Coordinates of C-alpha atoms (C1' of nucleotides) in Angstrom, one line a residue:
Chain A
M1 CA -31.2 -105.9 -49.9
L2 CA -29.2 -103.8 -52.5
D3 CA -30.9 -102.2 -54.9
I4 CA -31.2 -104.2 -57.9
R5 CA -31.9 -101.3 -60.3
K6 CA -28.4 -99.7 -59.3
I7 CA -26.7 -103.1 -59.5
D8 CA -27.9 -103.3 -63.1
Q9 CA -26.6 -100.1 -64.3
D10 CA -23.5 -100.4 -62.4
P11 CA -22.3 -103.9 -61.5
E12 CA -19.0 -104.0 -62.0
T13 CA -18.9 -100.7 -58.7
F14 CA -21.1 -103.0 -56.7
Q15 CA -18.5 -106.1 -57.2
S16 CA -15.3 -104.2 -55.9
R17 CA -17.0 -102.5 -53.1
L18 CA -18.1 -106.3 -52.2
A19 CA -14.9 -107.3 -52.5
A20 CA -13.5 -105.2 -50.1
R21 CA -15.6 -106.8 -47.5
G22 CA -14.8 -110.2 -48.9
S23 CA -17.5 -111.5 -50.8
D24 CA -16.4 -112.9 -53.6
L25 CA -20.0 -113.3 -54.6
S26 CA -20.7 -113.1 -58.4
L27 CA -23.7 -110.2 -59.5
S28 CA -23.8 -111.7 -62.9
E29 CA -26.4 -113.7 -62.1
V30 CA -28.6 -111.0 -60.0
T31 CA -28.4 -108.6 -63.6
T32 CA -28.8 -111.9 -65.5
L33 CA -32.2 -112.5 -63.8
S34 CA -33.3 -108.9 -63.8
K35 CA -32.9 -108.5 -67.7
R36 CA -35.3 -111.7 -68.0
R37 CA -37.4 -110.6 -65.4
R38 CA -38.2 -106.8 -67.4
E39 CA -38.4 -109.0 -71.0
L40 CA -41.2 -111.2 -69.4
I41 CA -43.5 -108.4 -68.3
V42 CA -43.1 -106.3 -71.4
R43 CA -44.4 -109.3 -73.0
T44 CA -46.9 -110.0 -70.2
E45 CA -48.0 -106.5 -70.0
E46 CA -48.8 -106.6 -73.6
L47 CA -50.9 -109.8 -73.9
R48 CA -53.0 -108.0 -70.9
H49 CA -53.6 -105.2 -72.7
Q50 CA -54.7 -106.9 -75.3
K51 CA -56.8 -109.1 -73.4
S52 CA -58.8 -106.3 -71.7
A53 CA -59.1 -105.0 -75.2
T54 CA -61.5 -108.0 -76.0
E55 CA -62.8 -108.6 -73.2
S56 CA -64.6 -104.8 -73.7
S57 CA -65.5 -105.7 -77.5
M58 CA -67.1 -109.0 -75.6
K59 CA -69.5 -107.1 -72.9
T60 CA -71.2 -105.4 -76.1
A61 CA -70.9 -108.2 -78.5
D62 CA -74.6 -110.4 -79.5
K63 CA -73.6 -113.3 -77.4
K64 CA -75.8 -115.4 -79.8
G65 CA -73.3 -113.8 -82.5
P66 CA -70.5 -115.4 -84.4
E67 CA -68.3 -112.0 -84.0
F68 CA -68.7 -113.4 -79.6
A69 CA -67.5 -116.8 -80.5
T70 CA -64.4 -115.7 -82.0
F71 CA -63.2 -112.9 -79.6
R72 CA -64.3 -116.2 -77.1
D73 CA -61.6 -118.0 -78.5
Q74 CA -58.7 -115.3 -78.6
M75 CA -59.4 -114.6 -75.3
R76 CA -59.2 -118.1 -73.9
E77 CA -55.3 -118.5 -75.7
L78 CA -54.8 -115.1 -74.4
S79 CA -55.5 -116.1 -71.2
K80 CA -53.7 -119.9 -71.5
E81 CA -50.4 -117.7 -72.3
I82 CA -50.8 -115.2 -69.7
K83 CA -51.0 -117.4 -67.7
E84 CA -47.4 -119.4 -68.6
L85 CA -45.8 -116.3 -68.6
A86 CA -47.1 -115.0 -65.4
H87 CA -46.2 -118.4 -63.8
T88 CA -42.2 -118.0 -65.8
L89 CA -42.4 -114.5 -64.5
K90 CA -43.1 -115.5 -60.7
D91 CA -40.4 -117.8 -61.2
V92 CA -38.2 -116.0 -62.0
E93 CA -38.6 -112.9 -59.8
E94 CA -38.1 -115.7 -56.9
Q95 CA -34.9 -116.6 -58.0
L96 CA -33.6 -113.1 -58.7
N97 CA -35.0 -112.4 -55.1
A98 CA -33.2 -115.7 -53.4
A99 CA -30.3 -113.8 -55.3
V100 CA -30.3 -110.5 -53.9
L101 CA -30.9 -111.5 -50.2
Q102 CA -27.6 -113.6 -50.4
I103 CA -25.8 -109.8 -51.0
P104 CA -24.5 -108.1 -48.2
N105 CA -24.7 -104.6 -47.7
L106 CA -22.2 -102.4 -49.4
P107 CA -19.5 -101.0 -46.6
D108 CA -19.4 -97.0 -46.8
E109 CA -16.3 -95.7 -48.5
D110 CA -14.8 -94.2 -45.4
L111 CA -14.1 -97.9 -43.4
P112 CA -10.6 -98.9 -43.3
V113 CA -10.3 -101.8 -45.9
G114 CA -9.6 -105.1 -44.3
N115 CA -9.6 -108.7 -43.9
S116 CA -10.0 -109.6 -40.2
D117 CA -10.3 -107.3 -36.8
T118 CA -7.1 -106.9 -36.5
D119 CA -7.7 -104.2 -39.5
N120 CA -10.1 -101.9 -36.8
R121 CA -9.3 -98.7 -36.3
A122 CA -8.9 -97.5 -33.3
V123 CA -11.0 -94.2 -33.0
R124 CA -11.0 -93.0 -29.1
D125 CA -10.5 -94.1 -25.8
E126 CA -12.5 -93.4 -22.6
G127 CA -11.3 -93.7 -18.6
T128 CA -8.9 -95.4 -17.4
K129 CA -7.3 -98.9 -16.9
P130 CA -7.8 -99.5 -12.8
S131 CA -4.8 -100.7 -10.6
F132 CA -5.1 -103.8 -8.8
P133 CA -2.1 -104.4 -5.6
F134 CA -3.1 -107.9 -6.4
T135 CA -3.6 -110.3 -9.3
P136 CA -7.4 -109.9 -11.0
K137 CA -9.3 -112.6 -11.0
E138 CA -11.6 -113.9 -14.2
H139 CA -15.2 -113.5 -13.2
W140 CA -15.9 -116.6 -13.6
E141 CA -13.7 -117.0 -10.6
L142 CA -15.1 -114.3 -8.6
G143 CA -18.5 -115.3 -8.8
E144 CA -18.5 -119.1 -8.3
Q145 CA -16.2 -118.4 -4.9
L146 CA -19.1 -115.9 -3.8
G147 CA -21.7 -119.0 -4.8
Y148 CA -23.3 -116.5 -6.8
L149 CA -22.8 -117.6 -10.5
D150 CA -23.4 -121.5 -11.2
F151 CA -23.3 -123.2 -14.8
E152 CA -23.3 -126.9 -13.7
R153 CA -26.7 -126.5 -12.4
A154 CA -27.5 -124.6 -15.4
V155 CA -26.3 -127.4 -17.5
K156 CA -28.6 -130.3 -15.4
V157 CA -31.3 -127.9 -15.9
A158 CA -30.7 -126.6 -19.7
Q159 CA -27.1 -127.4 -21.5
S160 CA -23.7 -126.6 -21.8
R161 CA -23.2 -122.0 -22.3
F162 CA -26.2 -121.4 -19.8
S163 CA -26.0 -120.2 -17.0
V164 CA -27.9 -119.2 -13.5
L165 CA -27.6 -116.5 -11.6
K166 CA -28.2 -115.8 -7.8
G167 CA -28.7 -113.8 -5.5
P168 CA -27.5 -110.5 -5.7
L169 CA -26.0 -111.1 -8.8
A170 CA -29.4 -111.8 -10.3
R171 CA -30.5 -108.1 -8.4
L172 CA -26.8 -107.2 -10.4
E173 CA -28.3 -107.7 -13.7
R174 CA -31.7 -107.0 -13.0
A175 CA -30.2 -103.4 -11.6
L176 CA -28.1 -103.0 -15.4
I177 CA -31.4 -103.6 -17.1
Q178 CA -33.7 -100.8 -15.1
F179 CA -30.4 -98.7 -15.0
M180 CA -29.7 -98.6 -18.9
L181 CA -33.2 -98.7 -19.6
D182 CA -33.9 -95.6 -17.2
L183 CA -31.1 -93.8 -19.0
H184 CA -32.4 -94.1 -22.7
T185 CA -35.5 -93.0 -21.8
E186 CA -35.7 -90.2 -19.6
T187 CA -32.3 -88.9 -20.9
H188 CA -31.6 -89.9 -24.6
G189 CA -35.5 -89.9 -25.6
Y190 CA -36.0 -93.3 -26.3
T191 CA -39.7 -95.2 -26.1
E192 CA -39.4 -98.6 -24.5
L193 CA -41.0 -101.3 -25.7
L194 CA -41.4 -104.9 -24.3
T195 CA -41.4 -107.3 -27.6
P196 CA -42.8 -110.2 -28.2
F197 CA -39.5 -113.0 -27.9
L198 CA -40.8 -114.9 -30.3
V199 CA -40.7 -113.8 -34.4
N200 CA -42.2 -115.6 -37.6
Y201 CA -39.4 -115.9 -41.0
D202 CA -40.1 -112.8 -42.2
S203 CA -38.8 -110.6 -39.2
M204 CA -35.8 -112.5 -39.3
Q205 CA -35.1 -111.8 -43.4
G206 CA -36.1 -108.2 -43.0
T207 CA -33.5 -107.2 -40.6
G208 CA -31.0 -110.3 -42.3
Q209 CA -31.0 -113.0 -40.1
F210 CA -32.5 -115.3 -42.5
P211 CA -32.2 -117.0 -45.2
K212 CA -28.5 -117.0 -45.2
F213 CA -27.5 -117.2 -41.4
K214 CA -30.3 -119.8 -40.7
E215 CA -28.1 -122.2 -39.0
D216 CA -27.4 -119.3 -36.3
A217 CA -31.1 -118.9 -34.7
F218 CA -32.8 -121.4 -32.6
I219 CA -35.9 -122.7 -34.5
L220 CA -39.0 -123.3 -33.6
E221 CA -40.1 -125.6 -37.1
R222 CA -43.4 -126.5 -36.0
D223 CA -44.6 -122.8 -35.4
Q224 CA -42.5 -121.3 -37.7
L225 CA -40.9 -118.8 -35.0
A226 CA -37.5 -118.2 -34.0
L227 CA -36.1 -116.9 -30.9
I228 CA -35.2 -113.9 -31.2
P229 CA -30.5 -113.6 -31.4
T230 CA -31.0 -109.6 -30.5
A231 CA -34.0 -107.1 -30.1
E232 CA -33.2 -105.7 -33.1
V233 CA -35.4 -107.5 -34.9
P234 CA -38.7 -107.5 -33.1
V235 CA -38.4 -103.3 -32.8
T236 CA -37.1 -102.7 -36.1
N237 CA -39.6 -104.6 -37.9
L238 CA -42.1 -102.7 -35.8
H239 CA -42.6 -100.6 -38.9
R240 CA -42.1 -103.5 -41.2
E241 CA -44.2 -102.5 -44.5
E242 CA -45.1 -99.2 -43.3
I243 CA -44.8 -96.0 -44.7
L244 CA -44.3 -93.2 -41.5
N245 CA -44.6 -89.8 -41.0
G246 CA -41.9 -87.9 -42.1
A247 CA -42.9 -85.3 -39.2
E248 CA -42.6 -88.4 -36.5
M249 CA -38.9 -89.0 -37.3
P250 CA -36.5 -89.6 -36.5
I251 CA -38.0 -93.0 -34.3
R252 CA -35.9 -94.2 -31.3
Y253 CA -36.9 -97.0 -29.4
T254 CA -35.2 -98.8 -26.5
A255 CA -36.1 -102.6 -25.3
Y256 CA -34.7 -105.1 -22.8
T257 CA -35.1 -108.6 -24.2
P258 CA -33.4 -112.0 -23.6
C259 CA -31.5 -113.2 -26.2
F260 CA -30.8 -116.8 -27.8
R261 CA -27.9 -117.9 -30.3
R262 CA -27.3 -121.0 -31.0
E263 CA -23.2 -119.9 -31.9
A264 CA -23.0 -122.0 -34.6
G265 CA -19.0 -122.0 -35.8
S266 CA -17.7 -120.5 -32.2
Y267 CA -17.3 -123.8 -30.4
G268 CA -14.0 -123.7 -28.7
R269 CA -14.3 -120.0 -28.5
D270 CA -14.8 -118.7 -25.1
T271 CA -16.2 -121.7 -23.5
R272 CA -15.7 -120.8 -19.7
G273 CA -17.8 -117.9 -18.4
L274 CA -20.7 -115.3 -19.3
I275 CA -19.1 -113.9 -22.6
R276 CA -20.4 -116.4 -25.0
Q277 CA -23.6 -117.7 -24.1
H278 CA -26.3 -119.3 -25.7
Q279 CA -28.9 -117.1 -24.0
F280 CA -28.0 -113.2 -22.7
Q281 CA -29.9 -110.2 -22.1
K282 CA -29.7 -107.4 -24.0
V283 CA -30.7 -103.7 -23.6
E284 CA -31.1 -102.6 -27.4
L285 CA -31.2 -99.2 -29.4
V286 CA -33.1 -99.1 -32.8
Q287 CA -33.6 -95.5 -34.6
F288 CA -35.6 -94.9 -37.6
V289 CA -34.3 -91.9 -39.4
R290 CA -34.1 -90.0 -42.5
P291 CA -31.3 -90.9 -44.9
E292 CA -29.8 -87.5 -44.8
E293 CA -29.6 -87.9 -40.6
S294 CA -28.2 -91.4 -40.5
D295 CA -24.8 -90.5 -40.4
A296 CA -24.9 -88.1 -37.4
A297 CA -27.7 -90.5 -35.8
L298 CA -24.7 -93.3 -35.9
E299 CA -22.6 -91.0 -34.0
Q300 CA -25.3 -90.1 -31.3
L301 CA -26.3 -93.5 -31.1
T302 CA -22.9 -94.9 -30.6
S303 CA -22.6 -92.0 -27.6
H304 CA -25.7 -93.1 -26.0
A305 CA -24.4 -96.7 -25.2
E306 CA -20.9 -95.4 -24.1
E307 CA -22.5 -93.1 -21.7
V308 CA -23.9 -96.2 -20.2
L309 CA -20.0 -97.2 -19.8
K310 CA -18.8 -93.6 -18.9
R311 CA -21.8 -93.6 -15.8
L312 CA -20.6 -96.9 -14.3
G313 CA -17.3 -95.8 -14.7
L314 CA -15.6 -98.6 -16.7
H315 CA -12.6 -98.3 -19.1
Y316 CA -13.5 -99.1 -23.1
R317 CA -12.5 -97.8 -26.5
V318 CA -14.1 -97.7 -30.1
M319 CA -13.3 -99.0 -32.5
L320 CA -14.8 -98.7 -36.2
L321 CA -14.7 -102.0 -38.4
C322 CA -12.9 -102.7 -41.6
T323 CA -15.0 -103.4 -44.4
G324 CA -13.8 -107.0 -43.7
D325 CA -15.7 -107.3 -39.8
L326 CA -18.4 -105.7 -41.2
G327 CA -21.7 -107.8 -40.2
F328 CA -24.3 -108.6 -43.1
S329 CA -26.6 -106.1 -43.2
A330 CA -24.6 -102.7 -41.9
A331 CA -22.9 -100.1 -44.0
K332 CA -20.9 -98.7 -41.1
T333 CA -20.2 -100.0 -37.3
Y334 CA -18.6 -99.3 -34.2
D335 CA -17.6 -101.6 -31.6
L336 CA -17.0 -100.4 -27.8
E337 CA -14.9 -103.1 -26.3
V338 CA -14.6 -102.5 -22.6
W339 CA -11.6 -103.0 -20.1
L340 CA -12.1 -106.9 -18.3
P341 CA -8.4 -106.6 -16.1
G342 CA -9.3 -110.0 -14.8
Q343 CA -9.0 -111.3 -18.9
N344 CA -6.4 -109.0 -19.4
A345 CA -8.3 -107.8 -22.5
Y346 CA -11.0 -105.4 -24.8
R347 CA -14.2 -107.5 -25.0
E348 CA -16.8 -106.2 -27.3
I349 CA -19.5 -104.7 -25.8
S350 CA -21.7 -103.0 -27.9
S351 CA -21.8 -102.9 -31.5
C352 CA -23.7 -99.9 -33.4
S353 CA -24.7 -99.9 -36.9
N354 CA -26.2 -97.9 -39.5
F355 CA -27.6 -99.8 -41.9
R356 CA -28.5 -97.8 -44.2
D357 CA -31.7 -98.8 -46.5
F358 CA -30.8 -102.0 -46.8
Q359 CA -32.7 -103.3 -43.8
A360 CA -35.3 -100.6 -45.0
R361 CA -35.9 -101.9 -48.5
R362 CA -36.0 -105.9 -46.7
A363 CA -38.2 -105.0 -44.7
G364 CA -40.6 -102.8 -46.7
I365 CA -39.5 -99.4 -43.8
R366 CA -40.4 -95.9 -45.4
Y367 CA -41.3 -92.7 -44.6
R368 CA -43.5 -89.5 -46.3
P369 CA -41.2 -87.1 -45.9
E370 CA -43.8 -84.8 -46.6
P371 CA -47.3 -85.0 -46.8
N372 CA -48.5 -86.2 -50.4
A373 CA -44.9 -86.9 -51.2
K374 CA -43.4 -90.2 -52.6
P375 CA -42.9 -92.3 -49.8
Q376 CA -38.8 -93.4 -49.6
L377 CA -37.1 -95.6 -47.9
C378 CA -35.8 -94.9 -44.2
H379 CA -32.8 -95.6 -42.3
T380 CA -32.4 -97.8 -39.7
L381 CA -30.1 -97.9 -36.9
N382 CA -29.4 -100.0 -33.9
G383 CA -26.7 -100.4 -31.4
S384 CA -26.6 -102.9 -27.7
G385 CA -27.3 -99.8 -24.8
L386 CA -25.3 -102.7 -23.6
A387 CA -25.3 -106.0 -23.6
V388 CA -26.3 -106.5 -20.0
G389 CA -24.5 -110.3 -19.3
R390 CA -20.7 -108.9 -20.3
T391 CA -21.6 -105.2 -18.1
L392 CA -21.9 -107.6 -15.0
V393 CA -18.9 -109.3 -16.2
A394 CA -16.9 -105.8 -16.9
I395 CA -18.5 -104.3 -12.8
L396 CA -17.0 -107.9 -11.8
E397 CA -13.8 -107.9 -13.1
N398 CA -13.2 -104.3 -12.8
Y399 CA -14.6 -103.6 -9.0
Q400 CA -13.1 -106.6 -7.5
N401 CA -11.4 -106.5 -4.2
E402 CA -8.7 -108.5 -3.2
D403 CA -10.9 -110.6 -0.9
G404 CA -13.0 -111.5 -3.3
S405 CA -16.2 -109.2 -2.9
I406 CA -17.4 -106.6 -5.2
T407 CA -17.8 -103.3 -4.8
V408 CA -21.3 -101.7 -6.7
P409 CA -20.7 -99.0 -8.8
E410 CA -22.6 -95.7 -7.1
V411 CA -24.8 -95.5 -10.0
L412 CA -26.2 -98.7 -9.0
V413 CA -26.3 -99.1 -5.4
G414 CA -29.8 -97.0 -5.4
Y415 CA -30.5 -99.8 -8.0
M416 CA -29.6 -102.3 -5.6
G417 CA -31.8 -101.3 -2.5
G418 CA -28.8 -99.3 -1.0
K419 CA -25.9 -102.5 -0.9
T420 CA -22.5 -100.7 -2.0
V421 CA -21.2 -104.5 -1.7
I422 CA -21.4 -107.6 -3.1
K423 CA -19.8 -110.3 -0.9
Chain B
rG1 C1' -58.4 -126.4 -29.5
rG2 C1' -64.2 -126.1 -31.4
rA3 C1' -68.2 -123.3 -33.1
rG4 C1' -69.6 -118.6 -36.4
rG5 C1' -68.9 -113.5 -38.0
rG6 C1' -65.4 -110.9 -41.1
rG7 C1' -61.0 -108.9 -43.8
rU8 C1' -61.5 -103.2 -50.1
rG9 C1' -56.6 -97.2 -50.0
rG10 C1' -53.8 -93.3 -43.9
rC11 C1' -58.8 -94.4 -41.5
rC12 C1' -63.9 -95.8 -42.2
rG13 C1' -66.5 -98.2 -45.7
rA14 C1' -70.1 -99.9 -50.3
rG15 C1' -69.5 -103.1 -54.1
rC16 C1' -71.5 -109.8 -54.3
rG17 C1' -69.5 -112.5 -62.4
rG18 C1' -68.6 -107.5 -68.2
rC19 C1' -71.3 -100.4 -66.9
rU20 C1' -65.1 -99.8 -61.3
rU21 C1' -61.2 -95.7 -64.8
rA22 C1' -63.1 -99.6 -56.9
rA23 C1' -68.4 -95.3 -55.2
rG24 C1' -68.8 -92.4 -50.5
rG25 C1' -67.2 -90.0 -46.5
rC26 C1' -62.7 -88.8 -43.4
rA27 C1' -57.9 -87.3 -42.4
rG28 C1' -54.0 -84.4 -45.5
rC29 C1' -52.6 -81.2 -49.5
rG30 C1' -53.4 -76.5 -52.6
rG31 C1' -56.7 -72.6 -53.9
rU32 C1' -61.3 -68.6 -53.0
rC33 C1' -63.7 -66.4 -49.0
rU34 C1' -61.4 -64.2 -44.2
rU35 C1' -57.7 -58.9 -40.0
rG36 C1' -56.1 -64.5 -39.0
rA37 C1' -58.4 -69.3 -37.8
rA38 C1' -62.9 -71.9 -38.9
rA39 C1' -67.1 -73.0 -41.5
rA40 C1' -68.8 -73.2 -46.7
rC41 C1' -66.8 -74.2 -52.1
rC42 C1' -63.1 -75.8 -55.8
rG43 C1' -59.3 -79.1 -56.7
rC44 C1' -55.9 -82.4 -55.8
rC45 C1' -55.0 -86.7 -52.9
rG46 C1' -53.1 -95.5 -52.9
rU47 C1' -49.0 -98.6 -53.7
rA48 C1' -45.8 -101.1 -56.8
rG49 C1' -43.8 -102.6 -61.7
rG50 C1' -42.6 -101.2 -67.1
rU51 C1' -41.7 -97.1 -70.4
rU52 C1' -39.9 -92.5 -70.5
rU53 C1' -35.1 -86.4 -70.2
rA54 C1' -39.9 -85.6 -68.3
rU55 C1' -45.2 -85.7 -68.4
rC56 C1' -48.6 -88.6 -70.6
rC57 C1' -48.9 -93.8 -71.0
rC58 C1' -49.8 -99.2 -70.1
rU59 C1' -49.8 -103.1 -66.3
rA60 C1' -50.9 -105.5 -61.7
rC61 C1' -53.0 -105.0 -56.5
rC62 C1' -59.5 -105.8 -53.2
rG63 C1' -55.4 -110.9 -46.6
rU64 C1' -51.9 -114.9 -49.0
rG65 C1' -52.1 -119.1 -52.9
rG66 C1' -54.5 -122.2 -56.6
rG67 C1' -59.1 -123.1 -58.8
rU68 C1' -63.9 -122.5 -62.1
rU69 C1' -64.7 -118.9 -65.8
rC70 C1' -64.2 -116.0 -72.6
rG71 C1' -64.0 -113.1 -68.2
rA72 C1' -63.6 -112.9 -60.4
rA73 C1' -63.2 -107.5 -56.3
rU74 C1' -67.4 -110.5 -57.1
rC75 C1' -67.9 -117.4 -57.3
rC76 C1' -65.2 -122.5 -55.5
rC77 C1' -60.5 -124.5 -52.1
rA78 C1' -56.8 -124.2 -48.7
rC79 C1' -54.2 -121.1 -45.8
rC80 C1' -53.4 -116.4 -42.4
rC81 C1' -55.1 -113.3 -39.4
rC82 C1' -58.4 -110.3 -36.4
rC83 C1' -63.5 -110.3 -33.9
rU84 C1' -67.4 -112.7 -30.9
rC85 C1' -68.9 -117.3 -27.7
rC86 C1' -67.1 -121.7 -25.8
rG87 C1' -63.0 -125.2 -23.8
rC88 C1' -57.8 -125.1 -22.0
rC89 C1' -55.1 -121.2 -19.1
rA90 C1' -50.3 -117.6 -15.7

RNA sequence: GGAGGGGUGGCCGAGCGGCUUAAGGCAGCGGUCUUGAAAACCGCCGUAGGUUUAUCCCUACCGUGGGUUCGAAUCCCACCCCCUCCGCCA
């Protein structure tokens, strides 16, 4: 959520910066409602002031005298008027709030301006593409040939876009989760969390999924809960409506969760394989930091996600997203794209974003810089560290052998019970 | 799911129609004292909104939303959450 007062001060600047990310949203509704809101507040406060003055006169007045009766009639009038104004004010505030919640975050100034992923800027790449003396296969082919990846039975059990991993591939998924969590907790200093996988609507609004992207979520209407689309939701909302202790910042959390997405609007894309599923597993990194530290924190958090790829020996590149490709809540995002030789393409495996105070304002996440100082909004960041299913895909495709077997990356051998080859 | 009890500032906790400007305590911050620290004493110390250069000032907030009343933290209703017991259960 953007700062309404800042929009009031300079709507033109906001309008033009929002235009950079392709939003043609008009801010005039916001400024109009905001003005109306202030007028109503001033008027109700005047009346309330009168009311409390009258009330204290009544305390001492003779309860049976004619004076008391006059006061009582005045109070009756005032109360009625205040009640009406309060209702109108509430109405206006709800409209204003609803309007502001629809507005995406402002992109940072240093982003490439563009409309789509073709305008993203490659920042760096690490590692090298492996070469194969044979034509590398795609992961779904490898997995199904090995008999450890089953899409057909997943349809029977659930629906399309679900999958079943079996035997060594199920273990590989678990090994990856364990490996990532160990790295982030033991080397990068994150605290591990295991959170609810269902969250309430307030949480979904706090991180920006609701109200605008409600159709993308799996919702349990009866219980007023949503399946989490990412661990970002329960982890960031952990501190919703809290004032954090500045001395304990930055706060860094990592959490493994399954993630559930309807993938509405992506029909026909990536229908084959594990790339785009309704359920996938992910290890997430989340940070709560002081505003002045968030730029550095994004670089650091991104490097933490990259470290996973480096240790797994996977070639990847880092893309700085252009203004038009930015997610709703993000001010700046780096995507990590891993090389998939079977698909002969780079695919997104992590997305690391700085949300500045956008989520913090929605969710009321503040901190006290010094004891007794005024609370202020903190900055939130998060990134995948990494998407586990896509990491498994990358291992299958990059570590495949001509006979269809898969070499286990060295760092995972211990997590695989000593197994060095999946066949 | 059923019965009972309860939600008051960062925490504990009093208040149960107008003497609340939400007592008191703890924690925190500043000061006196001290070689230093502790203790003691003194002072400050909730959040948000409006106004303002700023101070000031004003208004709201006692789980949430309604209602009763001239007036609600206080009475009534609904909902949410927590605790205890029962039921169910990995």
